PDB file of C-alpha atoms in Angstrom:
ATOM      1  CA  MET A   1      -6.619  -7.926 -24.899  1.00 95.00           C
ATOM      2  CA  LYS A   2      -5.615  -5.395 -21.906  1.00 97.00           C
ATOM      3  CA  ILE A   3      -2.360  -5.254 -19.570  1.00 97.00           C
ATOM      4  CA  ALA A   4      -3.251  -6.904 -16.321  1.00 97.00           C
ATOM      5  CA  LYS A   5      -2.075  -9.685 -13.489  1.00 96.00           C
ATOM      6  CA  ASP A   6      -0.505 -12.367 -15.680  1.00 96.00           C
ATOM      7  CA  THR A   7      -0.286 -11.338 -18.330  1.00 97.00           C
ATOM      8  CA  LEU A   8       2.587 -12.050 -20.936  1.00 97.00           C
ATOM      9  CA  VAL A   9       3.371  -8.522 -22.197  1.00 97.00           C
ATOM     10  CA  LYS A  10       5.372  -7.432 -25.028  1.00 97.00           C
ATOM     11  CA  LEU A  11       6.822  -3.969 -25.077  1.00 98.00           C
ATOM     12  CA  THR A  12       9.522  -1.752 -26.514  1.00 98.00           C
ATOM     13  CA  TYR A  13      11.106   1.614 -24.562  1.00 97.00           C
ATOM     14  CA  THR A  14      12.494   4.419 -24.321  1.00 97.00           C
ATOM     15  CA  LEU A  15      14.165   5.239 -20.401  1.00 97.00           C
ATOM     16  CA  ARG A  16      15.653   8.721 -20.442  1.00 97.00           C
ATOM     17  CA  PHE A  17      16.679  11.065 -17.833  1.00 95.00           C
ATOM     18  CA  ASP A  18      14.250  13.760 -16.300  1.00 91.00           C
ATOM     19  CA  LYS A  19      12.170  14.572 -19.398  1.00 90.00           C
ATOM     20  CA  ALA A  20      10.966  13.635 -22.838  1.00 89.00           C
ATOM     21  CA  ASP A  21      14.492  15.299 -24.276  1.00 93.00           C
ATOM     22  CA  GLY A  22      16.106  13.933 -21.491  1.00 94.00           C
ATOM     23  CA  GLU A  23      19.465  11.976 -22.041  1.00 95.00           C
ATOM     24  CA  ILE A  24      18.755   8.186 -22.927  1.00 97.00           C
ATOM     25  CA  ILE A  25      19.902   5.697 -20.698  1.00 95.00           C
ATOM     26  CA  GLU A  26      18.618   3.137 -22.300  1.00 96.00           C
ATOM     27  CA  GLU A  27      16.398   2.003 -25.795  1.00 97.00           C
ATOM     28  CA  ILE A  28      14.644  -1.127 -26.753  1.00 97.00           C
ATOM     29  CA  GLY A  29      13.880  -1.738 -30.214  1.00 96.00           C
ATOM     30  CA  GLU A  30      11.202  -3.207 -31.573  1.00 95.00           C
ATOM     31  CA  LYS A  31      13.471  -6.339 -33.131  1.00 95.00           C
ATOM     32  CA  ASP A  32      14.543  -6.559 -29.281  1.00 96.00           C
ATOM     33  CA  ALA A  33      11.410  -6.258 -27.571  1.00 96.00           C
ATOM     34  CA  MET A  34      11.069  -7.036 -24.188  1.00 95.00           C
ATOM     35  CA  GLU A  35       8.685  -9.438 -23.066  1.00 95.00           C
ATOM     36  CA  ILE A  36       7.254  -9.590 -19.423  1.00 95.00           C
ATOM     37  CA  VAL A  37       4.710 -11.178 -17.136  1.00 96.00           C
ATOM     38  CA  ILE A  38       2.643  -8.717 -15.374  1.00 96.00           C
ATOM     39  CA  GLY A  39       2.616  -8.801 -11.550  1.00 94.00           C
ATOM     40  CA  HIS A  40       5.578 -10.856 -10.760  1.00 92.00           C
ATOM     41  CA  GLY A  41       8.344  -8.260 -10.078  1.00 89.00           C
ATOM     42  CA  VAL A  42      10.195  -8.211 -12.838  1.00 90.00           C
ATOM     43  CA  LEU A  43       9.156  -4.847 -13.510  1.00 92.00           C
ATOM     44  CA  LEU A  44       9.327  -1.395 -10.797  1.00 94.00           C
ATOM     45  CA  ASP A  45       5.418  -1.713  -9.399  1.00 95.00           C
ATOM     46  CA  THR A  46       5.021   1.909 -10.777  1.00 97.00           C
ATOM     47  CA  PHE A  47       5.851   0.713 -14.155  1.00 97.00           C
ATOM     48  CA  GLU A  48       3.335  -1.766 -14.085  1.00 96.00           C
ATOM     49  CA  ALA A  49       0.364   0.292 -12.649  1.00 97.00           C
ATOM     50  CA  LYS A  50       1.403   3.352 -15.730  1.00 97.00           C
ATOM     51  CA  ILE A  51       0.730   0.738 -18.481  1.00 98.00           C
ATOM     52  CA  MET A  52      -1.860  -1.732 -16.746  1.00 97.00           C
ATOM     53  CA  ASP A  53      -5.011  -1.918 -18.884  1.00 97.00           C
ATOM     54  CA  LEU A  54      -2.820  -0.871 -22.259  1.00 98.00           C
ATOM     55  CA  GLN A  55      -3.508  -2.796 -24.851  1.00 98.00           C
ATOM     56  CA  PRO A  56      -1.803  -4.052 -28.199  1.00 98.00           C
ATOM     57  CA  GLY A  57      -0.606  -0.989 -30.467  1.00 97.00           C
ATOM     58  CA  ASP A  58      -0.973   1.658 -27.237  1.00 98.00           C
ATOM     59  CA  SER A  59       1.962   3.921 -26.356  1.00 98.00           C
ATOM     60  CA  PHE A  60       2.718   5.124 -23.008  1.00 98.00           C
ATOM     61  CA  SER A  61       4.960   8.200 -22.111  1.00 97.00           C
ATOM     62  CA  PHE A  62       5.069   8.843 -18.192  1.00 97.00           C
ATOM     63  CA  SER A  63       8.026   9.310 -15.383  1.00 96.00           C
ATOM     64  CA  LEU A  64       9.024   8.001 -12.376  1.00 97.00           C
ATOM     65  CA  ASN A  65       9.885  10.511  -9.634  1.00 96.00           C
ATOM     66  CA  PRO A  66      13.071   8.766  -7.618  1.00 97.00           C
ATOM     67  CA  ALA A  67      10.173   7.983  -4.829  1.00 96.00           C
ATOM     68  CA  GLU A  68       8.337   5.300  -7.682  1.00 97.00           C
ATOM     69  CA  ALA A  69      11.714   4.442  -9.183  1.00 96.00           C
ATOM     70  CA  TYR A  70      14.719   3.662  -7.207  1.00 96.00           C
ATOM     71  CA  GLY A  71      14.247   5.878  -4.274  1.00 96.00           C
ATOM     72  CA  ASP A  72      16.305   9.143  -2.887  1.00 97.00           C
ATOM     73  CA  TYR A  73      20.195   8.910  -3.055  1.00 96.00           C
ATOM     74  CA  ASP A  74      21.109   7.324   0.772  1.00 96.00           C
ATOM     75  CA  GLU A  75      24.571   8.239   2.129  1.00 96.00           C
ATOM     76  CA  GLU A  76      24.372   5.546   4.669  1.00 96.00           C
ATOM     77  CA  LYS A  77      24.494   3.294   1.839  1.00 96.00           C
ATOM     78  CA  LEU A  78      28.438   3.886   1.083  1.00 96.00           C
ATOM     79  CA  VAL A  79      30.930   1.857   2.561  1.00 95.00           C
ATOM     80  CA  ARG A  80      34.346   1.796   2.893  1.00 96.00           C
ATOM     81  CA  VAL A  81      36.016  -1.510   3.900  1.00 93.00           C
ATOM     82  CA  PRO A  82      39.659  -2.905   3.628  1.00 93.00           C
ATOM     83  CA  LYS A  83      40.391  -4.932   0.416  1.00 89.00           C
ATOM     84  CA  ALA A  84      41.624  -7.832   2.557  1.00 87.00           C
ATOM     85  CA  GLU A  85      38.375  -7.976   4.210  1.00 87.00           C
ATOM     86  CA  LEU A  86      36.623  -7.694   1.643  1.00 85.00           C
ATOM     87  CA  LEU A  87      38.753 -10.326  -0.895  1.00 81.00           C
ATOM     88  CA  GLU A  88      38.385 -13.019   2.174  1.00 80.00           C
ATOM     89  CA  GLY A  89      37.168 -16.522   1.575  1.00 67.00           C
ATOM     90  CA  LEU A  90      37.059 -15.573  -2.234  1.00 69.00           C
ATOM     91  CA  PRO A  91      38.800 -17.033  -4.879  1.00 72.00           C
ATOM     92  CA  GLU A  92      41.961 -15.891  -5.535  1.00 74.00           C
ATOM     93  CA  ASP A  93      40.951 -14.229  -9.226  1.00 77.00           C
ATOM     94  CA  ALA A  94      38.605 -12.541  -7.633  1.00 74.00           C
ATOM     95  CA  ALA A  95      41.261  -9.711  -7.021  1.00 78.00           C
ATOM     96  CA  GLU A  96      40.840  -8.862 -10.744  1.00 85.00           C
ATOM     97  CA  ASN A  97      37.789  -7.996  -9.857  1.00 84.00           C
ATOM     98  CA  ILE A  98      38.291  -5.616  -7.578  1.00 88.00           C
ATOM     99  CA  TYR A  99      38.692  -1.997  -9.197  1.00 91.00           C
ATOM    100  CA  GLU A 100      37.112   1.086  -9.524  1.00 94.00           C
ATOM    101  CA  GLY A 101      33.223   1.755 -11.622  1.00 94.00           C
ATOM    102  CA  ASN A 102      33.407  -2.464 -11.404  1.00 92.00           C
ATOM    103  CA  ILE A 103      29.640  -3.004 -10.083  1.00 92.00           C
ATOM    104  CA  ILE A 104      30.263  -6.755  -8.139  1.00 89.00           C
ATOM    105  CA  PRO A 105      28.505  -8.693  -5.363  1.00 87.00           C
ATOM    106  CA  ILE A 106      28.246  -8.686  -1.419  1.00 85.00           C
ATOM    107  CA  VAL A 107      27.088 -11.429   0.327  1.00 82.00           C
ATOM    108  CA  ASP A 108      26.031 -10.712   3.814  1.00 81.00           C
ATOM    109  CA  ALA A 109      25.877 -13.343   6.751  1.00 82.00           C
ATOM    110  CA  ASP A 110      22.046 -13.777   6.059  1.00 87.00           C
ATOM    111  CA  GLU A 111      23.538 -15.142   2.385  1.00 84.00           C
ATOM    112  CA  THR A 112      21.403 -12.170   0.860  1.00 85.00           C
ATOM    113  CA  THR A 113      23.514 -10.665  -1.854  1.00 85.00           C
ATOM    114  CA  TYR A 114      23.782  -7.345  -2.739  1.00 88.00           C
ATOM    115  CA  GLU A 115      25.292  -5.573  -5.593  1.00 91.00           C
ATOM    116  CA  ALA A 116      27.944  -2.867  -4.924  1.00 92.00           C
ATOM    117  CA  LEU A 117      29.648  -0.104  -6.982  1.00 95.00           C
ATOM    118  CA  ILE A 118      33.830   0.532  -6.621  1.00 95.00           C
ATOM    119  CA  THR A 119      33.421   4.018  -6.072  1.00 96.00           C
ATOM    120  CA  GLU A 120      37.530   4.214  -5.168  1.00 95.00           C
ATOM    121  CA  ILE A 121      40.098   1.952  -3.736  1.00 94.00           C
ATOM    122  CA  LYS A 122      42.999   3.785  -1.712  1.00 93.00           C
ATOM    123  CA  ASP A 123      45.234   2.981   0.609  1.00 87.00           C
ATOM    124  CA  ASP A 124      44.110  -0.371   0.126  1.00 90.00           C
ATOM    125  CA  ILE A 125      41.108   0.726   1.604  1.00 95.00           C
ATOM    126  CA  VAL A 126      37.801   0.132  -0.759  1.00 94.00           C
ATOM    127  CA  SER A 127      34.607   2.751  -0.762  1.00 96.00           C
ATOM    128  CA  LEU A 128      31.076   0.771  -2.015  1.00 96.00           C
ATOM    129  CA  ASP A 129      28.264   2.072  -3.096  1.00 97.00           C
ATOM    130  CA  PHE A 130      25.500  -0.121  -2.289  1.00 96.00           C
ATOM    131  CA  ASN A 131      22.771   3.131  -3.847  1.00 96.00           C
ATOM    132  CA  HIS A 132      21.309   1.083  -6.946  1.00 94.00           C
ATOM    133  CA  PRO A 133      22.657   3.254 -10.139  1.00 92.00           C
ATOM    134  CA  LEU A 134      19.807   5.113 -10.985  1.00 95.00           C
ATOM    135  CA  SER A 135      18.863   5.743  -7.020  1.00 96.00           C
ATOM    136  CA  GLY A 136      17.899   9.478  -6.935  1.00 96.00           C
ATOM    137  CA  GLU A 137      17.048  10.013 -10.239  1.00 96.00           C
ATOM    138  CA  THR A 138      13.639  10.972 -12.363  1.00 96.00           C
ATOM    139  CA  LEU A 139      13.140   7.961 -14.909  1.00 97.00           C
ATOM    140  CA  PHE A 140      10.995   9.109 -18.101  1.00 97.00           C
ATOM    141  CA  PHE A 141      10.238   6.467 -20.106  1.00 97.00           C
ATOM    142  CA  THR A 142       8.364   6.563 -23.888  1.00 97.00           C
ATOM    143  CA  GLY A 143       7.347   3.250 -25.952  1.00 98.00           C
ATOM    144  CA  GLN A 144       4.654   0.777 -27.255  1.00 98.00           C
ATOM    145  CA  ILE A 145       2.791  -2.084 -26.419  1.00 98.00           C
ATOM    146  CA  LEU A 146       3.564  -4.751 -29.165  1.00 98.00           C
ATOM    147  CA  ALA A 147       1.646  -7.816 -27.782  1.00 97.00           C
ATOM    148  CA  VAL A 148      -0.552  -8.406 -24.761  1.00 98.00           C
ATOM    149  CA  GLY A 149      -1.347 -12.835 -23.913  1.00 97.00           C
ATOM    150  CA  GLN A 150      -2.412 -15.348 -21.428  1.00 96.00           C
ATOM    151  CA  ALA A 151       0.486 -15.796 -19.595  1.00 94.00           C
ATOM    152  CA  THR A 152       1.186 -19.771 -19.077  1.00 93.00           C
ATOM    153  CA  ALA A 153       2.044 -21.251 -15.753  1.00 91.00           C
ATOM    154  CA  GLU A 154       5.463 -21.724 -17.267  1.00 94.00           C
ATOM    155  CA  ASP A 155       5.671 -17.761 -18.188  1.00 91.00           C
ATOM    156  CA  ILE A 156       5.495 -17.293 -14.448  1.00 91.00           C
ATOM    157  CA  LYS A 157       7.440 -19.683 -13.546  1.00 91.00           C
ATOM    158  CA  ALA A 158      10.546 -18.759 -15.322  1.00 90.00           C
ATOM    159  CA  ALA A 159       9.439 -15.017 -14.228  1.00 88.00           C
ATOM    160  CA  GLU A 160       9.270 -15.725 -10.660  1.00 88.00           C
ATOM    161  CA  GLU A 161      12.358 -17.369 -10.923  1.00 86.00           C
ATOM    162  CA  SER A 162      14.364 -14.613 -12.887  1.00 84.00           C
ATOM    163  CA  ILE A 163      14.173 -12.643  -9.795  1.00 78.00           C
ATOM    164  CA  ALA A 164      14.640 -15.076  -7.530  1.00 65.00           C
TER     165      ALA A 164
END
């Protein structure tokens, strides 16, 4: 069976920066193979397009430029807020999560949740970066398709709930 919308795909991959011999970002081997439903937003659309029509045993190797992956790095997604404002309305123990290098959820007025990286804390001002950690990067994938099958209604529902 070939990969198509609503198929359940089991795959392995290695993700690197820039090129085939670039620094490894993530590695998913056979023991921890990823199972995903195609066509429901679990993976980048451009990744899915690159593996479409492959079948079990096929290997893949491709790169995604920033526009195809997580976009260019955007300086406008850097925000500075007073620490007290950031903690307003949160439980007391939330302060322990405010430290440089931590990724925290931020909920806006519309109840939409975003993830922000805390890049600096200085004089009770917290600098947040709302860019995806891989924005601005060219990503290089190699991997293999291990299995392809028809996704069940439960598989599809679980996939859609995982991205909600």
